[in-house]
Amino acid sequence: MSVKYLKLLYQMNLINLWINKMSKDNLPHALILELPEGFDNLKEIIDSFKNKQNYILEINEHKSSSGTTIGIFIEDIRLLRDTVKTQRKGVQTIVIIHDAAKLTEQAQNALLKILEEPHRNLHFILATKRIQSLLDTVRSRCQVKKIAPSNLTIDLPADKKARIKFMSDGDKFLESRLIKDSEFYDKKVKVFESAKIFISGSQLDKMALITSIKESRDEALDLVNASLTVCKFMITSHYNNDLCMKTDKLLQTGESLRKNANIRLALLACVI
C-alpha cells in the first residue's frame, strides 16, 4: 500500500466522518471544527455545502496593512459583520474561518459580539488545530466537533517508532500523522534537528535559523514546540536551572507568537 494512497485514505476518512454527521443533523449556529495534525484541506467540506440555498464566506489569514504580521484581524471581522447584515432572505450563509487560531484577540472579541446575537440562516465554522488559542468566551458560544484520525495501523521499524513517540510527545493525532505521512515525518525530523540548534547551538547558528524562518508563524511555532519537547526530555534526564530558564523563555515565546507578535522579534527574545 503506497504512502500516497494511505494519505488519501486518511484524509477522506476524516472528512466523510464529519460530513455524514452534519448531513443528519442541522448545522449549529457556531461550530469549532477541531482538526488533527495532517488535516490541511477543507475543500471537500466546503464543497459539500455549496448549493443554491447556501452562500459561503471564507476567511483566511493574510498580511496586516503594515505588512509586519500575518493573521486575521479586527478589520476582517468588521467587514464580515457588514457583509452578513445584507444577506439575502431564504439563503443560508456559512462563514468558514480556515485557521481560527490566527484570529487576533481583538478579532476574536469582535467575532464574539456576532456570535452572541444568533441570526437565522447564519452559521460559523471555525477550523483550527490549536483550539486552546481561542478565547474561552468564544469557545463557550460554539459547539465543538473533534475529528479523530483513522485507526489504520502500519508496521514500522523500532527506531522509527521510538522517534515518532518522542516527537509526538503523547499527542495521538500527531503520532498518527507521523506514522502515515512519510513527507510530514521527514519535515518534522528536520524541525527537531533545528530545535537542537535553537536550544544549544552557537549564537551565530541560532541567528541563521531565525533568519531562515522569515515570516512563517506556523514554522516558528513548530520550532518552539519541538524545542519544548527536547527541553522536557533533557530536564527529565538531567535537571538543571539553565534548562528550566530556557523552557520558561520558550513558553513565553510560544505565547507571544500565538498572540500575533512579530515573529523575528519573538524568536530573538528567546535566544538573546
PDB file of N, CA and C in Angstrom, residues 51-121:
ATOM      1  N   ASN A  51     -24.502  24.959  -2.678  1.00  0.00           N
ATOM      2  CA  ASN A  51     -25.706  24.774  -3.488  1.00  0.00           C
ATOM      3  C   ASN A  51     -26.423  26.121  -3.567  1.00  0.00           C
ATOM      4  N   LYS A  52     -27.556  26.149  -4.233  1.00  0.00           N
ATOM      5  CA  LYS A  52     -28.275  27.413  -4.460  1.00  0.00           C
ATOM      6  C   LYS A  52     -28.809  28.024  -3.162  1.00  0.00           C
ATOM      7  N   GLN A  53     -28.984  27.197  -2.127  1.00  0.00           N
ATOM      8  CA  GLN A  53     -29.532  27.698  -0.868  1.00  0.00           C
ATOM      9  C   GLN A  53     -28.445  28.189   0.103  1.00  0.00           C
ATOM     10  N   ASN A  54     -27.194  27.973  -0.248  1.00  0.00           N
ATOM     11  CA  ASN A  54     -26.097  28.343   0.649  1.00  0.00           C
ATOM     12  C   ASN A  54     -25.196  29.401   0.031  1.00  0.00           C
ATOM     13  N   TYR A  55     -24.786  30.347   0.864  1.00  0.00           N
ATOM     14  CA  TYR A  55     -23.811  31.354   0.459  1.00  0.00           C
ATOM     15  C   TYR A  55     -22.586  31.169   1.353  1.00  0.00           C
ATOM     16  N   ILE A  56     -21.440  30.846   0.747  1.00  0.00           N
ATOM     17  CA  ILE A  56     -20.231  30.522   1.505  1.00  0.00           C
ATOM     18  C   ILE A  56     -19.311  31.736   1.571  1.00  0.00           C
ATOM     19  N   LEU A  57     -18.920  32.098   2.792  1.00  0.00           N
ATOM     20  CA  LEU A  57     -17.932  33.162   3.004  1.00  0.00           C
ATOM     21  C   LEU A  57     -16.701  32.531   3.653  1.00  0.00           C
ATOM     22  N   GLU A  58     -15.542  32.681   3.033  1.00  0.00           N
ATOM     23  CA  GLU A  58     -14.316  32.099   3.576  1.00  0.00           C
ATOM     24  C   GLU A  58     -13.377  33.202   4.049  1.00  0.00           C
ATOM     25  N   ILE A  59     -12.793  32.996   5.214  1.00  0.00           N
ATOM     26  CA  ILE A  59     -11.846  33.959   5.780  1.00  0.00           C
ATOM     27  C   ILE A  59     -10.512  33.260   5.991  1.00  0.00           C
ATOM     28  N   ASN A  60      -9.466  33.829   5.416  1.00  0.00           N
ATOM     29  CA  ASN A  60      -8.126  33.266   5.521  1.00  0.00           C
ATOM     30  C   ASN A  60      -7.176  34.282   6.141  1.00  0.00           C
ATOM     31  N   GLU A  61      -6.072  33.802   6.657  1.00  0.00           N
ATOM     32  CA  GLU A  61      -5.044  34.694   7.183  1.00  0.00           C
ATOM     33  C   GLU A  61      -4.417  35.492   6.037  1.00  0.00           C
ATOM     34  N   HIS A  62      -3.861  36.655   6.372  1.00  0.00           N
ATOM     35  CA  HIS A  62      -3.197  37.490   5.375  1.00  0.00           C
ATOM     36  C   HIS A  62      -2.284  38.464   6.096  1.00  0.00           C
ATOM     37  N   LYS A  63      -1.488  39.189   5.347  1.00  0.00           N
ATOM     38  CA  LYS A  63      -0.603  40.177   5.945  1.00  0.00           C
ATOM     39  C   LYS A  63      -1.406  41.375   6.439  1.00  0.00           C
ATOM     40  N   SER A  64      -0.947  41.968   7.529  1.00  0.00           N
ATOM     41  CA  SER A  64      -1.583  43.181   8.037  1.00  0.00           C
ATOM     42  C   SER A  64      -1.308  44.334   7.087  1.00  0.00           C
ATOM     43  N   SER A  65      -2.027  45.422   7.282  1.00  0.00           N
ATOM     44  CA  SER A  65      -1.852  46.599   6.407  1.00  0.00           C
ATOM     45  C   SER A  65      -0.428  47.134   6.477  1.00  0.00           C
ATOM     46  N   SER A  66       0.223  46.940   7.638  1.00  0.00           N
ATOM     47  CA  SER A  66       1.607  47.398   7.777  1.00  0.00           C
ATOM     48  C   SER A  66       2.600  46.410   7.172  1.00  0.00           C
ATOM     49  N   GLY A  67       2.131  45.195   6.899  1.00  0.00           N
ATOM     50  CA  GLY A  67       2.995  44.177   6.304  1.00  0.00           C
ATOM     51  C   GLY A  67       3.932  43.515   7.290  1.00  0.00           C
ATOM     52  N   THR A  68       3.739  43.746   8.590  1.00  0.00           N
ATOM     53  CA  THR A  68       4.668  43.215   9.586  1.00  0.00           C
ATOM     54  C   THR A  68       4.197  41.920  10.230  1.00  0.00           C
ATOM     55  N   THR A  69       2.909  41.653  10.185  1.00  0.00           N
ATOM     56  CA  THR A  69       2.382  40.442  10.805  1.00  0.00           C
ATOM     57  C   THR A  69       1.395  39.748   9.862  1.00  0.00           C
ATOM     58  N   ILE A  70       1.144  38.477  10.151  1.00  0.00           N
ATOM     59  CA  ILE A  70       0.186  37.688   9.385  1.00  0.00           C
ATOM     60  C   ILE A  70      -0.872  37.156  10.339  1.00  0.00           C
ATOM     61  N   GLY A  71      -2.129  37.292   9.973  1.00  0.00           N
ATOM     62  CA  GLY A  71      -3.199  36.806  10.830  1.00  0.00           C
ATOM     63  C   GLY A  71      -4.562  37.146  10.267  1.00  0.00           C
ATOM     64  N   ILE A  72      -5.578  37.077  11.115  1.00  0.00           N
ATOM     65  CA  ILE A  72      -6.938  37.504  10.781  1.00  0.00           C
ATOM     66  C   ILE A  72      -7.272  38.614  11.780  1.00  0.00           C
ATOM     67  N   PHE A  73      -7.589  39.802  11.266  1.00  0.00           N
ATOM     68  CA  PHE A  73      -7.600  40.998  12.098  1.00  0.00           C
ATOM     69  C   PHE A  73      -9.019  41.522  12.330  1.00  0.00           C
ATOM     70  N   ILE A  74      -9.127  42.478  13.247  1.00  0.00           N
ATOM     71  CA  ILE A  74     -10.434  43.023  13.604  1.00  0.00           C
ATOM     72  C   ILE A  74     -11.132  43.650  12.396  1.00  0.00           C
ATOM     73  N   GLU A  75     -10.351  44.206  11.470  1.00  0.00           N
ATOM     74  CA  GLU A  75     -10.945  44.791  10.260  1.00  0.00           C
ATOM     75  C   GLU A  75     -11.671  43.724   9.438  1.00  0.00           C
ATOM     76  N   ASP A  76     -11.124  42.499   9.436  1.00  0.00           N
ATOM     77  CA  ASP A  76     -11.765  41.405   8.698  1.00  0.00           C
ATOM     78  C   ASP A  76     -13.128  41.068   9.300  1.00  0.00           C
ATOM     79  N   ILE A  77     -13.206  41.085  10.624  1.00  0.00           N
ATOM     80  CA  ILE A  77     -14.461  40.746  11.298  1.00  0.00           C
ATOM     81  C   ILE A  77     -15.477  41.872  11.134  1.00  0.00           C
ATOM     82  N   ARG A  78     -15.002  43.118  11.127  1.00  0.00           N
ATOM     83  CA  ARG A  78     -15.916  44.244  10.888  1.00  0.00           C
ATOM     84  C   ARG A  78     -16.510  44.171   9.490  1.00  0.00           C
ATOM     85  N   LEU A  79     -15.671  43.822   8.508  1.00  0.00           N
ATOM     86  CA  LEU A  79     -16.160  43.655   7.141  1.00  0.00           C
ATOM     87  C   LEU A  79     -17.145  42.497   7.068  1.00  0.00           C
ATOM     88  N   LEU A  80     -16.847  41.421   7.773  1.00  0.00           N
ATOM     89  CA  LEU A  80     -17.749  40.273   7.828  1.00  0.00           C
ATOM     90  C   LEU A  80     -19.095  40.677   8.408  1.00  0.00           C
ATOM     91  N   ARG A  81     -19.065  41.448   9.504  1.00  0.00           N
ATOM     92  CA  ARG A  81     -20.305  41.902  10.151  1.00  0.00           C
ATOM     93  C   ARG A  81     -21.171  42.694   9.176  1.00  0.00           C
ATOM     94  N   ASP A  82     -20.556  43.592   8.428  1.00  0.00           N
ATOM     95  CA  ASP A  82     -21.312  44.394   7.464  1.00  0.00           C
ATOM     96  C   ASP A  82     -21.846  43.537   6.322  1.00  0.00           C
ATOM     97  N   THR A  83     -21.077  42.525   5.944  1.00  0.00           N
ATOM     98  CA  THR A  83     -21.487  41.656   4.833  1.00  0.00           C
ATOM     99  C   THR A  83     -22.692  40.810   5.205  1.00  0.00           C
ATOM    100  N   VAL A  84     -22.671  40.207   6.403  1.00  0.00           N
ATOM    101  CA  VAL A  84     -23.777  39.318   6.776  1.00  0.00           C
ATOM    102  C   VAL A  84     -25.057  40.096   7.075  1.00  0.00           C
ATOM    103  N   LYS A  85     -24.930  41.384   7.349  1.00  0.00           N
ATOM    104  CA  LYS A  85     -26.127  42.204   7.574  1.00  0.00           C
ATOM    105  C   LYS A  85     -26.988  42.294   6.328  1.00  0.00           C
ATOM    106  N   THR A  86     -26.351  42.169   5.161  1.00  0.00           N
ATOM    107  CA  THR A  86     -27.063  42.300   3.886  1.00  0.00           C
ATOM    108  C   THR A  86     -27.378  40.948   3.260  1.00  0.00           C
ATOM    109  N   GLN A  87     -27.309  39.867   4.038  1.00  0.00           N
ATOM    110  CA  GLN A  87     -27.567  38.539   3.487  1.00  0.00           C
ATOM    111  C   GLN A  87     -29.006  38.437   2.966  1.00  0.00           C
ATOM    112  N   ARG A  88     -29.138  37.678   1.914  1.00  0.00           N
ATOM    113  CA  ARG A  88     -30.450  37.545   1.264  1.00  0.00           C
ATOM    114  C   ARG A  88     -31.370  36.609   2.050  1.00  0.00           C
ATOM    115  N   LYS A  89     -32.670  36.900   2.032  1.00  0.00           N
ATOM    116  CA  LYS A  89     -33.643  36.061   2.717  1.00  0.00           C
ATOM    117  C   LYS A  89     -33.742  34.703   2.040  1.00  0.00           C
ATOM    118  N   GLY A  90     -33.877  33.676   2.849  1.00  0.00           N
ATOM    119  CA  GLY A  90     -34.024  32.331   2.318  1.00  0.00           C
ATOM    120  C   GLY A  90     -32.719  31.674   1.936  1.00  0.00           C
ATOM    121  N   VAL A  91     -31.618  32.394   2.097  1.00  0.00           N
ATOM    122  CA  VAL A  91     -30.311  31.844   1.763  1.00  0.00           C
ATOM    123  C   VAL A  91     -29.526  31.621   3.048  1.00  0.00           C
ATOM    124  N   GLN A  92     -28.964  30.439   3.187  1.00  0.00           N
ATOM    125  CA  GLN A  92     -28.169  30.112   4.365  1.00  0.00           C
ATOM    126  C   GLN A  92     -26.735  30.574   4.146  1.00  0.00           C
ATOM    127  N   THR A  93     -26.249  31.454   5.029  1.00  0.00           N
ATOM    128  CA  THR A  93     -24.875  31.949   4.940  1.00  0.00           C
ATOM    129  C   THR A  93     -23.987  31.144   5.878  1.00  0.00           C
ATOM    130  N   ILE A  94     -22.923  30.574   5.321  1.00  0.00           N
ATOM    131  CA  ILE A  94     -21.983  29.778   6.110  1.00  0.00           C
ATOM    132  C   ILE A  94     -20.617  30.456   6.052  1.00  0.00           C
ATOM    133  N   VAL A  95     -20.157  30.931   7.200  1.00  0.00           N
ATOM    134  CA  VAL A  95     -18.859  31.596   7.302  1.00  0.00           C
ATOM    135  C   VAL A  95     -17.829  30.565   7.750  1.00  0.00           C
ATOM    136  N   ILE A  96     -16.791  30.371   6.949  1.00  0.00           N
ATOM    137  CA  ILE A  96     -15.746  29.394   7.273  1.00  0.00           C
ATOM    138  C   ILE A  96     -14.437  30.136   7.522  1.00  0.00           C
ATOM    139  N   ILE A  97     -13.958  30.055   8.761  1.00  0.00           N
ATOM    140  CA  ILE A  97     -12.658  30.637   9.109  1.00  0.00           C
ATOM    141  C   ILE A  97     -11.636  29.511   9.065  1.00  0.00           C
ATOM    142  N   HIS A  98     -10.727  29.598   8.103  1.00  0.00           N
ATOM    143  CA  HIS A  98      -9.860  28.456   7.802  1.00  0.00           C
ATOM    144  C   HIS A  98      -8.887  28.106   8.917  1.00  0.00           C
ATOM    145  N   ASP A  99      -8.351  29.060   9.611  1.00  0.00           N
ATOM    146  CA  ASP A  99      -7.479  28.767  10.760  1.00  0.00           C
ATOM    147  C   ASP A  99      -7.803  29.765  11.855  1.00  0.00           C
ATOM    148  N   ALA A 100      -8.769  29.395  12.681  1.00  0.00           N
ATOM    149  CA  ALA A 100      -9.269  30.329  13.692  1.00  0.00           C
ATOM    150  C   ALA A 100      -8.199  30.720  14.703  1.00  0.00           C
ATOM    151  N   ALA A 101      -7.154  29.907  14.832  1.00  0.00           N
ATOM    152  CA  ALA A 101      -6.067  30.250  15.751  1.00  0.00           C
ATOM    153  C   ALA A 101      -5.325  31.501  15.305  1.00  0.00           C
ATOM    154  N   LYS A 102      -5.499  31.893  14.037  1.00  0.00           N
ATOM    155  CA  LYS A 102      -4.830  33.083  13.520  1.00  0.00           C
ATOM    156  C   LYS A 102      -5.618  34.368  13.818  1.00  0.00           C
ATOM    157  N   LEU A 103      -6.807  34.239  14.409  1.00  0.00           N
ATOM    158  CA  LEU A 103      -7.570  35.412  14.812  1.00  0.00           C
ATOM    159  C   LEU A 103      -6.838  36.138  15.948  1.00  0.00           C
ATOM    160  N   THR A 104      -6.633  37.434  15.811  1.00  0.00           N
ATOM    161  CA  THR A 104      -6.050  38.193  16.908  1.00  0.00           C
ATOM    162  C   THR A 104      -7.060  38.265  18.048  1.00  0.00           C
ATOM    163  N   GLU A 105      -6.597  38.653  19.226  1.00  0.00           N
ATOM    164  CA  GLU A 105      -7.514  38.758  20.370  1.00  0.00           C
ATOM    165  C   GLU A 105      -8.611  39.783  20.090  1.00  0.00           C
ATOM    166  N   GLN A 106      -8.247  40.901  19.455  1.00  0.00           N
ATOM    167  CA  GLN A 106      -9.250  41.907  19.091  1.00  0.00           C
ATOM    168  C   GLN A 106     -10.282  41.331  18.129  1.00  0.00           C
ATOM    169  N   ALA A 107      -9.800  40.571  17.143  1.00  0.00           N
ATOM    170  CA  ALA A 107     -10.703  39.966  16.162  1.00  0.00           C
ATOM    171  C   ALA A 107     -11.628  38.959  16.828  1.00  0.00           C
ATOM    172  N   GLN A 108     -11.109  38.189  17.783  1.00  0.00           N
ATOM    173  CA  GLN A 108     -11.945  37.216  18.485  1.00  0.00           C
ATOM    174  C   GLN A 108     -13.036  37.914  19.296  1.00  0.00           C
ATOM    175  N   ASN A 109     -12.685  39.014  19.935  1.00  0.00           N
ATOM    176  CA  ASN A 109     -13.688  39.754  20.713  1.00  0.00           C
ATOM    177  C   ASN A 109     -14.767  40.347  19.806  1.00  0.00           C
ATOM    178  N   ALA A 110     -14.357  40.802  18.619  1.00  0.00           N
ATOM    179  CA  ALA A 110     -15.331  41.331  17.656  1.00  0.00           C
ATOM    180  C   ALA A 110     -16.231  40.207  17.143  1.00  0.00           C
ATOM    181  N   LEU A 111     -15.637  39.041  16.895  1.00  0.00           N
ATOM    182  CA  LEU A 111     -16.418  37.887  16.450  1.00  0.00           C
ATOM    183  C   LEU A 111     -17.401  37.457  17.534  1.00  0.00           C
ATOM    184  N   LEU A 112     -16.966  37.536  18.782  1.00  0.00           N
ATOM    185  CA  LEU A 112     -17.815  37.143  19.901  1.00  0.00           C
ATOM    186  C   LEU A 112     -19.122  37.929  19.910  1.00  0.00           C
ATOM    187  N   LYS A 113     -19.040  39.214  19.592  1.00  0.00           N
ATOM    188  CA  LYS A 113     -20.249  40.048  19.568  1.00  0.00           C
ATOM    189  C   LYS A 113     -21.253  39.546  18.532  1.00  0.00           C
ATOM    190  N   ILE A 114     -20.745  39.039  17.407  1.00  0.00           N
ATOM    191  CA  ILE A 114     -21.625  38.478  16.378  1.00  0.00           C
ATOM    192  C   ILE A 114     -22.218  37.156  16.862  1.00  0.00           C
ATOM    193  N   LEU A 115     -21.373  36.338  17.503  1.00  0.00           N
ATOM    194  CA  LEU A 115     -21.838  35.031  17.981  1.00  0.00           C
ATOM    195  C   LEU A 115     -22.880  35.166  19.085  1.00  0.00           C
ATOM    196  N   GLU A 116     -22.811  36.259  19.843  1.00  0.00           N
ATOM    197  CA  GLU A 116     -23.741  36.459  20.951  1.00  0.00           C
ATOM    198  C   GLU A 116     -25.144  36.830  20.483  1.00  0.00           C
ATOM    199  N   GLU A 117     -25.272  37.174  19.197  1.00  0.00           N
ATOM    200  CA  GLU A 117     -26.579  37.543  18.656  1.00  0.00           C
ATOM    201  C   GLU A 117     -26.888  36.662  17.443  1.00  0.00           C
ATOM    202  N   PRO A 118     -27.269  35.399  17.679  1.00  0.00           N
ATOM    203  CA  PRO A 118     -27.510  34.468  16.575  1.00  0.00           C
ATOM    204  C   PRO A 118     -28.578  34.969  15.600  1.00  0.00           C
ATOM    205  N   HIS A 119     -28.311  34.801  14.333  1.00  0.00           N
ATOM    206  CA  HIS A 119     -29.276  35.142  13.285  1.00  0.00           C
ATOM    207  C   HIS A 119     -29.696  33.871  12.561  1.00  0.00           C
ATOM    208  N   ARG A 120     -30.929  33.831  12.175  1.00  0.00           N
ATOM    209  CA  ARG A 120     -31.428  32.674  11.431  1.00  0.00           C
ATOM    210  C   ARG A 120     -30.684  32.568  10.105  1.00  0.00           C
ATOM    211  N   ASN A 121     -30.327  31.361   9.751  1.00  0.00           N
ATOM    212  CA  ASN A 121     -29.633  31.064   8.489  1.00  0.00           C
ATOM    213  C   ASN A 121     -28.214  31.641   8.427  1.00  0.00           C
TER     214      ASN A 121
END
